[in-house]
Short mmCIF file of C-alpha atoms in Angstrom, two decimals:
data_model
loop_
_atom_site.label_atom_id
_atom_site.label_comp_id
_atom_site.label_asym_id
_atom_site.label_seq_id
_atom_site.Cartn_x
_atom_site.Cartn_y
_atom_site.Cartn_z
CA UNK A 144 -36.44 -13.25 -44.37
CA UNK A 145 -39.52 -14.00 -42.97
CA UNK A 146 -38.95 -18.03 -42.26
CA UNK A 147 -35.35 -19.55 -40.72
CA UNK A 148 -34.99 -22.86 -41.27
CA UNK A 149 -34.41 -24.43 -38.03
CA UNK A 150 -32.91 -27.84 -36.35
CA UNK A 151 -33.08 -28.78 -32.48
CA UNK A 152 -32.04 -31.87 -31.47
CA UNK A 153 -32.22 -33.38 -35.02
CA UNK A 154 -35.91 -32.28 -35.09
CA UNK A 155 -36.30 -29.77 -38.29
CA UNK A 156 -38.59 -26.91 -38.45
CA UNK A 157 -39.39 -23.18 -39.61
CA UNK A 158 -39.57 -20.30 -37.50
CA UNK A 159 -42.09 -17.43 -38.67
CA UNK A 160 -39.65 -14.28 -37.83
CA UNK A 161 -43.30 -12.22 -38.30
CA UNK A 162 -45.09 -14.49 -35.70
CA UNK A 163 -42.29 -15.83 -33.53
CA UNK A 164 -43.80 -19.35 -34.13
CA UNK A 165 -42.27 -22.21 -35.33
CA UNK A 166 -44.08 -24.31 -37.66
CA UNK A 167 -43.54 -27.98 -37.73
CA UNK A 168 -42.84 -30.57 -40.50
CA UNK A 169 -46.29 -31.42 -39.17
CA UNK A 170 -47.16 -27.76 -40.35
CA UNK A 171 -48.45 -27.58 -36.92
CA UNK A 172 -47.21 -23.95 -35.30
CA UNK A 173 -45.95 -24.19 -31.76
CA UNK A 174 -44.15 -21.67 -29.22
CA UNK A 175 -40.17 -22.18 -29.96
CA UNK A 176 -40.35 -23.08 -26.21
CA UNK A 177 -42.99 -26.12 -27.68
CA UNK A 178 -40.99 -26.69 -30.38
CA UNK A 179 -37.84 -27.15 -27.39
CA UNK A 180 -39.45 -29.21 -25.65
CA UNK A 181 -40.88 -31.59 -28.71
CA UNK A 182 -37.17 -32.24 -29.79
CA UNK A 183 -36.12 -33.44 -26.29
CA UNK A 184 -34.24 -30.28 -25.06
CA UNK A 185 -37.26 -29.12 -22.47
CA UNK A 186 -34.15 -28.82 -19.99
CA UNK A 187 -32.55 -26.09 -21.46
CA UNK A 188 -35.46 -23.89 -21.27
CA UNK A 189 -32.85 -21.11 -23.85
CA UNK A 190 -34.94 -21.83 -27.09
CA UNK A 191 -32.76 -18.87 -28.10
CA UNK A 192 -29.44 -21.11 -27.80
CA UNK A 193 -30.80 -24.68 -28.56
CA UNK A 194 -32.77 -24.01 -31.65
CA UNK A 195 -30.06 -23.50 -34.60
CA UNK A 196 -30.15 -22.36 -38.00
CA UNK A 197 -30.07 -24.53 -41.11
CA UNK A 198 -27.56 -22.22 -43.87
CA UNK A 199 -28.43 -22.69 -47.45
CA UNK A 200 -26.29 -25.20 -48.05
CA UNK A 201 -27.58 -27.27 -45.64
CA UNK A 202 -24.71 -27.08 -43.07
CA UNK A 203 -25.81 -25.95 -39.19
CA UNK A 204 -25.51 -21.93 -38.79
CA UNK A 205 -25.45 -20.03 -35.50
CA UNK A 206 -27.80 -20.49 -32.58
CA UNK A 207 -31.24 -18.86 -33.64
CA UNK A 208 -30.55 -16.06 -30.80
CA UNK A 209 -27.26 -14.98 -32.81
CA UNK A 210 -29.11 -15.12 -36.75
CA UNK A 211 -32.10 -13.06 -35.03
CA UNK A 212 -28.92 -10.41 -33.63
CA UNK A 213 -27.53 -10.61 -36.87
CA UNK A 214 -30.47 -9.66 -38.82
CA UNK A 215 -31.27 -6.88 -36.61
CA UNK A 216 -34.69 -8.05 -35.11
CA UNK A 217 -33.29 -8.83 -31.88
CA UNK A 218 -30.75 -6.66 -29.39
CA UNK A 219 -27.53 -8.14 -28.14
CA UNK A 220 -28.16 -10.16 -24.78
CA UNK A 221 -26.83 -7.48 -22.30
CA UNK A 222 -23.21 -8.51 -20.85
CA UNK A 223 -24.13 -9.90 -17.35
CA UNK A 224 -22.38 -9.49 -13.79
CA UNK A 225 -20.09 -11.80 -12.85
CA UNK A 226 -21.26 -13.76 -10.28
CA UNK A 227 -20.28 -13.66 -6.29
CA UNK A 228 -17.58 -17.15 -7.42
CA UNK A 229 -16.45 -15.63 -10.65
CA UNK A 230 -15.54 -12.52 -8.86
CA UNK A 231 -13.93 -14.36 -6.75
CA UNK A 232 -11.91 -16.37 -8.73
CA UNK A 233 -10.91 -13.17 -10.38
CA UNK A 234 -9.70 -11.29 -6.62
CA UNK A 235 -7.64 -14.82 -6.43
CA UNK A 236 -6.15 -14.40 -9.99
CA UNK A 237 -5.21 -10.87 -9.72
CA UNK A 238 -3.42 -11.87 -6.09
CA UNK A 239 -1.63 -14.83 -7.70
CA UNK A 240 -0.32 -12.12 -10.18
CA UNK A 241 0.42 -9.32 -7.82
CA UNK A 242 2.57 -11.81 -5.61
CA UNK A 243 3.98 -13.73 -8.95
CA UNK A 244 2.09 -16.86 -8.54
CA UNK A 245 0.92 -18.75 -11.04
CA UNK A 246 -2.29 -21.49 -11.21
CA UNK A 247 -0.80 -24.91 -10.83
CA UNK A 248 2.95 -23.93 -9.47
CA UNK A 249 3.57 -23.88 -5.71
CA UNK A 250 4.19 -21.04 -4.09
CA UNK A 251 7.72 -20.01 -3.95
CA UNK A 252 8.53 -20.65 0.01
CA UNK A 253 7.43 -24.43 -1.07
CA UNK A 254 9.64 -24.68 -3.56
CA UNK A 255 12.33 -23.17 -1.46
CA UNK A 256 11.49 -25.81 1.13
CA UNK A 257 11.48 -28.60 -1.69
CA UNK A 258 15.18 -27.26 -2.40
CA UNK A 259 16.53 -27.62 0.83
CA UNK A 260 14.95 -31.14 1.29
CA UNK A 261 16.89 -32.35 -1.67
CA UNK A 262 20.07 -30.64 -0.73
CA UNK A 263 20.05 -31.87 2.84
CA UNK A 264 19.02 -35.29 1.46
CA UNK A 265 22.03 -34.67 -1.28
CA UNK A 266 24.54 -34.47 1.19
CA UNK A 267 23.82 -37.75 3.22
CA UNK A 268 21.03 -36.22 5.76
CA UNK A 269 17.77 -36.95 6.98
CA UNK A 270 15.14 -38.17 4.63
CA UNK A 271 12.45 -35.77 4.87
CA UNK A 272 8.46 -37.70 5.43
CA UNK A 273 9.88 -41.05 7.03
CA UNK A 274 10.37 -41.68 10.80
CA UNK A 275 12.98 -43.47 11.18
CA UNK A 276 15.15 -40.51 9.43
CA UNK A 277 14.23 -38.12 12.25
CA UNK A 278 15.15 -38.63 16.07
CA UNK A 279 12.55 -36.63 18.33
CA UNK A 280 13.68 -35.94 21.62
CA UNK A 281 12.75 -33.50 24.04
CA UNK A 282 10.22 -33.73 26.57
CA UNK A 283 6.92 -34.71 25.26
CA UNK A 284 6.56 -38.44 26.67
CA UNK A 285 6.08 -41.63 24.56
CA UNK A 286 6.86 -42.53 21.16
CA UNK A 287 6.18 -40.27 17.91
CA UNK A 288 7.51 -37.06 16.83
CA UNK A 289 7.54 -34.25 18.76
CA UNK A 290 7.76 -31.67 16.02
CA UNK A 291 4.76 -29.09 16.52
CA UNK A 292 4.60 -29.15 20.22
CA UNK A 293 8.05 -27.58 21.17
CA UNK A 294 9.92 -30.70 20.33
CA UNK A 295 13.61 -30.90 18.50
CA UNK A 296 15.38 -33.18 15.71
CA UNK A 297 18.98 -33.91 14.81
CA UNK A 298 19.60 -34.22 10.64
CA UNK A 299 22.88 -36.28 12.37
CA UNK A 300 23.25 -39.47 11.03
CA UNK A 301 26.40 -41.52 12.17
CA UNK A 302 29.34 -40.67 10.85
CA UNK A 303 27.97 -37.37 8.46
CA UNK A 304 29.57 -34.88 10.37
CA UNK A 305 26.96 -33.16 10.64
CA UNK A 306 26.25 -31.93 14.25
CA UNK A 307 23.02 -29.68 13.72
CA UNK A 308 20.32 -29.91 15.86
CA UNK A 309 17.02 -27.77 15.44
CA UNK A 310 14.25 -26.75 17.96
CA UNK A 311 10.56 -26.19 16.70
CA UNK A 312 9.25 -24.15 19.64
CA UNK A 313 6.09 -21.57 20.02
#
């Protein structure tokens, strides 16, 4: 064909295939970058990908770029490199499967630890996060826990049984 009907923005035109013009409903011929920019998509600066193509019954076709690949007058865009993120996301991705994690689950040494919170919690021991469940002692001076800095806790609570005492050294 030598004209495409075209729409940008809600802004209808023609572009001359023979010319690589677009003409108006003015019948004023602009640049397609013109024409862009006249329909309020200056931003995009991809006339290619903002200007679309108006099918013969009036419903909205591919992006000008793909009609023009379509028809032969134009070559594919050539497939780009990814850039220095994407590449990076992908190294992540291919880790996550290597090591059988998965986006959005935790790791499984958290969900171990998540186990053996509930279970000590199921069996009448400390609650896990809250001070008062936890008795620091060890050397280490005032108030607060010593956990980190070579201190100790005791899961005992009165009359649990349970005896165990565990030291978080360096």
């Amino acid at each position: 064909p030598s004209e495409i009907p075209i729409v940008c923005n809600g802004v209808l035109g023609t572009f001359m295939v023979a010319s690589g013009v677009v003409r108006t409903q003015a019948g004023k011929s602009i640049s397609p970058s013109e024409f862009e920019r006249l329909a309020g998509k200056a931003a995009s600066k991809k006339w290619k990908v903002t200007l679309r193509v108006i099918r013969a019954n009036g419903q909205l076709g591919p992006t000008l770029g793909e009609h023009l690949v379509e028809l032969g007058l134009e070559e594919p865009a050539a497939p780009r490199a990814p850039s220095h993120l994407a590449q990076a996301i992908a190294n992540l991705d291919a880790l996550r499967r290597r090591h059988g994690l998965a986006r959005g689950r935790p790791p499984p040494a958290v969900a171990a630890v998540a186990a053996a919170k509930a279970a000590v919690a199921a069996v009448g021991g400390a609650s896990f996060g809250s001070e008062e469940a936890t008795e620091p002692s060890g050397s280490g001076g005032g108030g607060g826990s010593n956990l980190g800095r070579g201190g100790s806790f005791s899961t005992a609570t009165p009359g649990s049984g349970l005896a165990r005492a565990g030291h978080h050294g360096r």
